[in-house]
PDB file of C-alpha atoms in Angstrom:
ATOM      1  CA  UNK A   1      -6.487 -13.561  12.493  1.00  0.00           C
ATOM      2  CA  UNK A   2      -3.955 -12.519   9.562  1.00  0.00           C
ATOM      3  CA  UNK A   3      -3.149  -8.875   9.234  1.00  0.00           C
ATOM      4  CA  UNK A   4      -2.140  -7.783   5.694  1.00  0.00           C
ATOM      5  CA  UNK A   5      -0.609  -4.397   5.395  1.00  0.00           C
ATOM      6  CA  UNK A   6      -0.730  -2.528   2.009  1.00  0.00           C
ATOM      7  CA  UNK A   7       2.295  -0.186   1.997  1.00  0.00           C
ATOM      8  CA  UNK A   8       2.151   2.959  -0.440  1.00  0.00           C
ATOM      9  CA  UNK A   9       3.830   6.172  -0.975  1.00  0.00           C
ATOM     10  CA  UNK A  10       0.578   8.150  -2.222  1.00  0.00           C
ATOM     11  CA  UNK A  11       2.703  10.671  -4.037  1.00  0.00           C
ATOM     12  CA  UNK A  12       4.275   7.948  -6.035  1.00  0.00           C
ATOM     13  CA  UNK A  13       2.133   4.885  -6.423  1.00  0.00           C
ATOM     14  CA  UNK A  14      -1.393   3.715  -7.489  1.00  0.00           C
ATOM     15  CA  UNK A  15      -3.585   1.531  -5.619  1.00  0.00           C
ATOM     16  CA  UNK A  16      -2.533  -1.774  -7.048  1.00  0.00           C
ATOM     17  CA  UNK A  17      -1.188  -3.210  -3.500  1.00  0.00           C
ATOM     18  CA  UNK A  18      -4.379  -2.148  -1.854  1.00  0.00           C
ATOM     19  CA  UNK A  19      -6.438  -3.789  -4.240  1.00  0.00           C
ATOM     20  CA  UNK A  20      -4.321  -6.992  -4.119  1.00  0.00           C
ATOM     21  CA  UNK A  21      -4.668  -6.929  -0.235  1.00  0.00           C
ATOM     22  CA  UNK A  22      -8.523  -6.629  -0.406  1.00  0.00           C
ATOM     23  CA  UNK A  23      -9.020  -9.191  -2.838  1.00  0.00           C
ATOM     24  CA  UNK A  24      -6.548 -11.720  -0.729  1.00  0.00           C
ATOM     25  CA  UNK A  25      -8.252 -10.687   2.452  1.00  0.00           C
ATOM     26  CA  UNK A  26     -11.851 -11.647   1.166  1.00  0.00           C
ATOM     27  CA  UNK A  27     -10.464 -15.018   0.262  1.00  0.00           C
ATOM     28  CA  UNK A  28      -8.693 -15.779   3.501  1.00  0.00           C
ATOM     29  CA  UNK A  29     -10.866 -13.781   5.855  1.00  0.00           C
ATOM     30  CA  UNK A  30      -8.066 -11.418   6.799  1.00  0.00           C
ATOM     31  CA  UNK A  31      -8.035  -7.781   8.003  1.00  0.00           C
ATOM     32  CA  UNK A  32      -6.144  -5.203   6.076  1.00  0.00           C
ATOM     33  CA  UNK A  33      -4.392  -2.218   7.103  1.00  0.00           C
ATOM     34  CA  UNK A  34      -3.617   0.658   4.749  1.00  0.00           C
ATOM     35  CA  UNK A  35      -0.169   2.574   5.304  1.00  0.00           C
ATOM     36  CA  UNK A  36       0.340   5.759   3.482  1.00  0.00           C
ATOM     37  CA  UNK A  37       3.869   6.815   3.947  1.00  0.00           C
ATOM     38  CA  UNK A  38       4.142  10.488   2.915  1.00  0.00           C
ATOM     39  CA  UNK A  39       7.661  11.608   2.020  1.00  0.00           C
ATOM     40  CA  UNK A  40       9.728  13.056   4.946  1.00  0.00           C
ATOM     41  CA  UNK A  41       8.187  16.683   4.395  1.00  0.00           C
ATOM     42  CA  UNK A  42       6.133  18.364   7.073  1.00  0.00           C
ATOM     43  CA  UNK A  43       2.417  17.944   6.862  1.00  0.00           C
ATOM     44  CA  UNK A  44       0.368  20.905   5.180  1.00  0.00           C
ATOM     45  CA  UNK A  45      -0.582  23.772   7.499  1.00  0.00           C
ATOM     46  CA  UNK A  46      -3.991  23.614   5.910  1.00  0.00           C
ATOM     47  CA  UNK A  47      -5.135  19.944   5.858  1.00  0.00           C
ATOM     48  CA  UNK A  48      -7.666  20.486   3.331  1.00  0.00           C
ATOM     49  CA  UNK A  49      -5.332  21.935   0.828  1.00  0.00           C
ATOM     50  CA  UNK A  50      -4.686  20.129  -2.328  1.00  0.00           C
ATOM     51  CA  UNK A  51      -1.303  18.091  -1.585  1.00  0.00           C
ATOM     52  CA  UNK A  52       0.508  15.457  -3.581  1.00  0.00           C
ATOM     53  CA  UNK A  53      -1.202  12.421  -3.352  1.00  0.00           C
ATOM     54  CA  UNK A  54      -4.381  13.631  -2.605  1.00  0.00           C
ATOM     55  CA  UNK A  55      -6.101  11.979  -5.311  1.00  0.00           C
ATOM     56  CA  UNK A  56      -4.752   8.632  -4.300  1.00  0.00           C
ATOM     57  CA  UNK A  57      -5.895   9.394  -0.776  1.00  0.00           C
ATOM     58  CA  UNK A  58      -9.600  10.015  -2.206  1.00  0.00           C
ATOM     59  CA  UNK A  59      -9.496   6.717  -4.192  1.00  0.00           C
ATOM     60  CA  UNK A  60      -8.339   4.916  -1.176  1.00  0.00           C
ATOM     61  CA  UNK A  61     -11.086   6.210   0.917  1.00  0.00           C
ATOM     62  CA  UNK A  62     -13.677   5.043  -1.529  1.00  0.00           C
ATOM     63  CA  UNK A  63     -11.870   1.722  -1.765  1.00  0.00           C
ATOM     64  CA  UNK A  64     -11.762   1.287   2.270  1.00  0.00           C
ATOM     65  CA  UNK A  65     -15.696   2.130   2.387  1.00  0.00           C
ATOM     66  CA  UNK A  66     -16.364  -0.554  -0.293  1.00  0.00           C
ATOM     67  CA  UNK A  67     -14.424  -3.160   1.483  1.00  0.00           C
ATOM     68  CA  UNK A  68     -16.127  -2.292   4.806  1.00  0.00           C
ATOM     69  CA  UNK A  69     -19.471  -2.772   3.041  1.00  0.00           C
ATOM     70  CA  UNK A  70     -18.405  -6.072   1.873  1.00  0.00           C
ATOM     71  CA  UNK A  71     -17.278  -7.023   5.588  1.00  0.00           C
ATOM     72  CA  UNK A  72     -13.479  -6.810   5.253  1.00  0.00           C
ATOM     73  CA  UNK A  73     -12.114  -5.323   8.398  1.00  0.00           C
ATOM     74  CA  UNK A  74      -9.870  -2.282   7.421  1.00  0.00           C
ATOM     75  CA  UNK A  75      -7.645   0.194   8.946  1.00  0.00           C
ATOM     76  CA  UNK A  76      -6.180   3.278   7.765  1.00  0.00           C
ATOM     77  CA  UNK A  77      -2.926   4.806   8.818  1.00  0.00           C
ATOM     78  CA  UNK A  78      -1.142   7.945   7.584  1.00  0.00           C
ATOM     79  CA  UNK A  79       2.567   8.807   8.409  1.00  0.00           C
ATOM     80  CA  UNK A  80       5.254  11.020   7.268  1.00  0.00           C
ATOM     81  CA  UNK A  81       8.935   9.926   7.035  1.00  0.00           C
ATOM     82  CA  UNK A  82      11.468   7.509   5.371  1.00  0.00           C
ATOM     83  CA  UNK A  83       9.326   4.779   3.746  1.00  0.00           C
ATOM     84  CA  UNK A  84      11.649   1.930   4.793  1.00  0.00           C
ATOM     85  CA  UNK A  85      12.095   2.886   8.449  1.00  0.00           C
ATOM     86  CA  UNK A  86       8.164   3.878   8.924  1.00  0.00           C
ATOM     87  CA  UNK A  87       7.251   0.531   7.304  1.00  0.00           C
ATOM     88  CA  UNK A  88       9.442  -1.458   9.592  1.00  0.00           C
ATOM     89  CA  UNK A  89       8.112   0.604  12.633  1.00  0.00           C
ATOM     90  CA  UNK A  90       4.519  -0.237  11.634  1.00  0.00           C
ATOM     91  CA  UNK A  91       4.882  -3.909  10.986  1.00  0.00           C
ATOM     92  CA  UNK A  92       6.764  -4.206  14.313  1.00  0.00           C
ATOM     93  CA  UNK A  93       4.241  -2.219  16.548  1.00  0.00           C
ATOM     94  CA  UNK A  94       1.178  -3.878  14.607  1.00  0.00           C
ATOM     95  CA  UNK A  95       1.684  -7.628  14.399  1.00  0.00           C
ATOM     96  CA  UNK A  96       1.562  -7.833  10.480  1.00  0.00           C
ATOM     97  CA  UNK A  97       1.685 -11.126   8.940  1.00  0.00           C
ATOM     98  CA  UNK A  98       2.313 -10.227   5.303  1.00  0.00           C
ATOM     99  CA  UNK A  99       3.075  -6.907   3.665  1.00  0.00           C
ATOM    100  CA  UNK A 100       1.984  -6.090  -0.018  1.00  0.00           C
ATOM    101  CA  UNK A 101       4.004  -3.582  -2.027  1.00  0.00           C
ATOM    102  CA  UNK A 102       3.909  -2.314  -5.362  1.00  0.00           C
ATOM    103  CA  UNK A 103       6.832  -3.066  -7.657  1.00  0.00           C
ATOM    104  CA  UNK A 104       9.011  -0.325  -9.442  1.00  0.00           C
ATOM    105  CA  UNK A 105       9.893  -2.839 -12.342  1.00  0.00           C
ATOM    106  CA  UNK A 106       8.841  -1.528 -15.557  1.00  0.00           C
ATOM    107  CA  UNK A 107       7.992   2.037 -14.367  1.00  0.00           C
ATOM    108  CA  UNK A 108       9.916   5.184 -13.605  1.00  0.00           C
ATOM    109  CA  UNK A 109       7.775   6.758 -10.798  1.00  0.00           C
ATOM    110  CA  UNK A 110       5.918   4.212  -8.706  1.00  0.00           C
ATOM    111  CA  UNK A 111       6.617   1.265  -6.553  1.00  0.00           C
ATOM    112  CA  UNK A 112       9.107  -0.211  -4.406  1.00  0.00           C
ATOM    113  CA  UNK A 113      12.687  -0.750  -6.127  1.00  0.00           C
ATOM    114  CA  UNK A 114      14.640  -4.078  -5.852  1.00  0.00           C
ATOM    115  CA  UNK A 115      17.328  -2.695  -3.344  1.00  0.00           C
ATOM    116  CA  UNK A 116      14.763  -1.640  -0.817  1.00  0.00           C
ATOM    117  CA  UNK A 117      12.997  -5.043  -1.140  1.00  0.00           C
ATOM    118  CA  UNK A 118      16.069  -6.660  -0.202  1.00  0.00           C
ATOM    119  CA  UNK A 119      16.779  -4.443   2.799  1.00  0.00           C
ATOM    120  CA  UNK A 120      13.022  -5.124   3.952  1.00  0.00           C
ATOM    121  CA  UNK A 121      13.282  -8.759   3.765  1.00  0.00           C
ATOM    122  CA  UNK A 122      16.202  -8.664   6.110  1.00  0.00           C
ATOM    123  CA  UNK A 123      14.285  -6.325   8.577  1.00  0.00           C
ATOM    124  CA  UNK A 124      11.039  -7.577   8.733  1.00  0.00           C
ATOM    125  CA  UNK A 125       9.734 -10.713  10.431  1.00  0.00           C
ATOM    126  CA  UNK A 126       6.903 -11.510   7.987  1.00  0.00           C
ATOM    127  CA  UNK A 127       6.133 -12.164   4.218  1.00  0.00           C
ATOM    128  CA  UNK A 128       6.576  -9.590   1.688  1.00  0.00           C
ATOM    129  CA  UNK A 129       4.333  -9.878  -1.452  1.00  0.00           C
ATOM    130  CA  UNK A 130       5.080  -7.733  -4.399  1.00  0.00           C
ATOM    131  CA  UNK A 131       2.437  -6.517  -6.683  1.00  0.00           C
ATOM    132  CA  UNK A 132       3.045  -5.757 -10.419  1.00  0.00           C
ATOM    133  CA  UNK A 133       0.755  -3.522 -12.507  1.00  0.00           C
ATOM    134  CA  UNK A 134      -0.936  -5.075 -15.521  1.00  0.00           C
ATOM    135  CA  UNK A 135      -0.174  -3.701 -18.521  1.00  0.00           C
ATOM    136  CA  UNK A 136      -3.129  -1.984 -20.396  1.00  0.00           C
ATOM    137  CA  UNK A 137      -4.034  -4.029 -23.327  1.00  0.00           C
ATOM    138  CA  UNK A 138      -5.496  -2.044 -26.305  1.00  0.00           C
ATOM    139  CA  UNK A 139      -9.102  -2.248 -27.023  1.00  0.00           C
ATOM    140  CA  UNK A 140     -10.069  -4.518 -30.000  1.00  0.00           C
ATOM    141  CA  UNK A 141     -11.904  -2.951 -32.802  1.00  0.00           C
ATOM    142  CA  UNK A 142     -14.917  -4.773 -33.825  1.00  0.00           C
TER     143      UNK A 142
END
């Protein structure tokens, strides 16, 4: 069975990679792993404290619940460290066949930049799919 990994830094990204991974998994009957990679800071002493990325984590929990309700097998992993190294380690340990990441193109705060993608392509033994956020279109006045 295909294993799709949606890798995200919850302090800097949206859920576009996760949503794309779930939509793809539904079409090809794959399982989805979500990997939240927090920056190299230590975990908070109080896990219930509001931390950067808490809103993204709550939205992801809701997304995972909906996916499981719709029959998509999902897993959720959280780690702290260097994004590139943690992603490579997870892919190698968990037989991932496709990595989905959000592009940094067109934004100044979210996603993965081109240099990181080039390095990942050489270090990973699987396909990488880059997701771009759809630009918001203004509502038409009727």
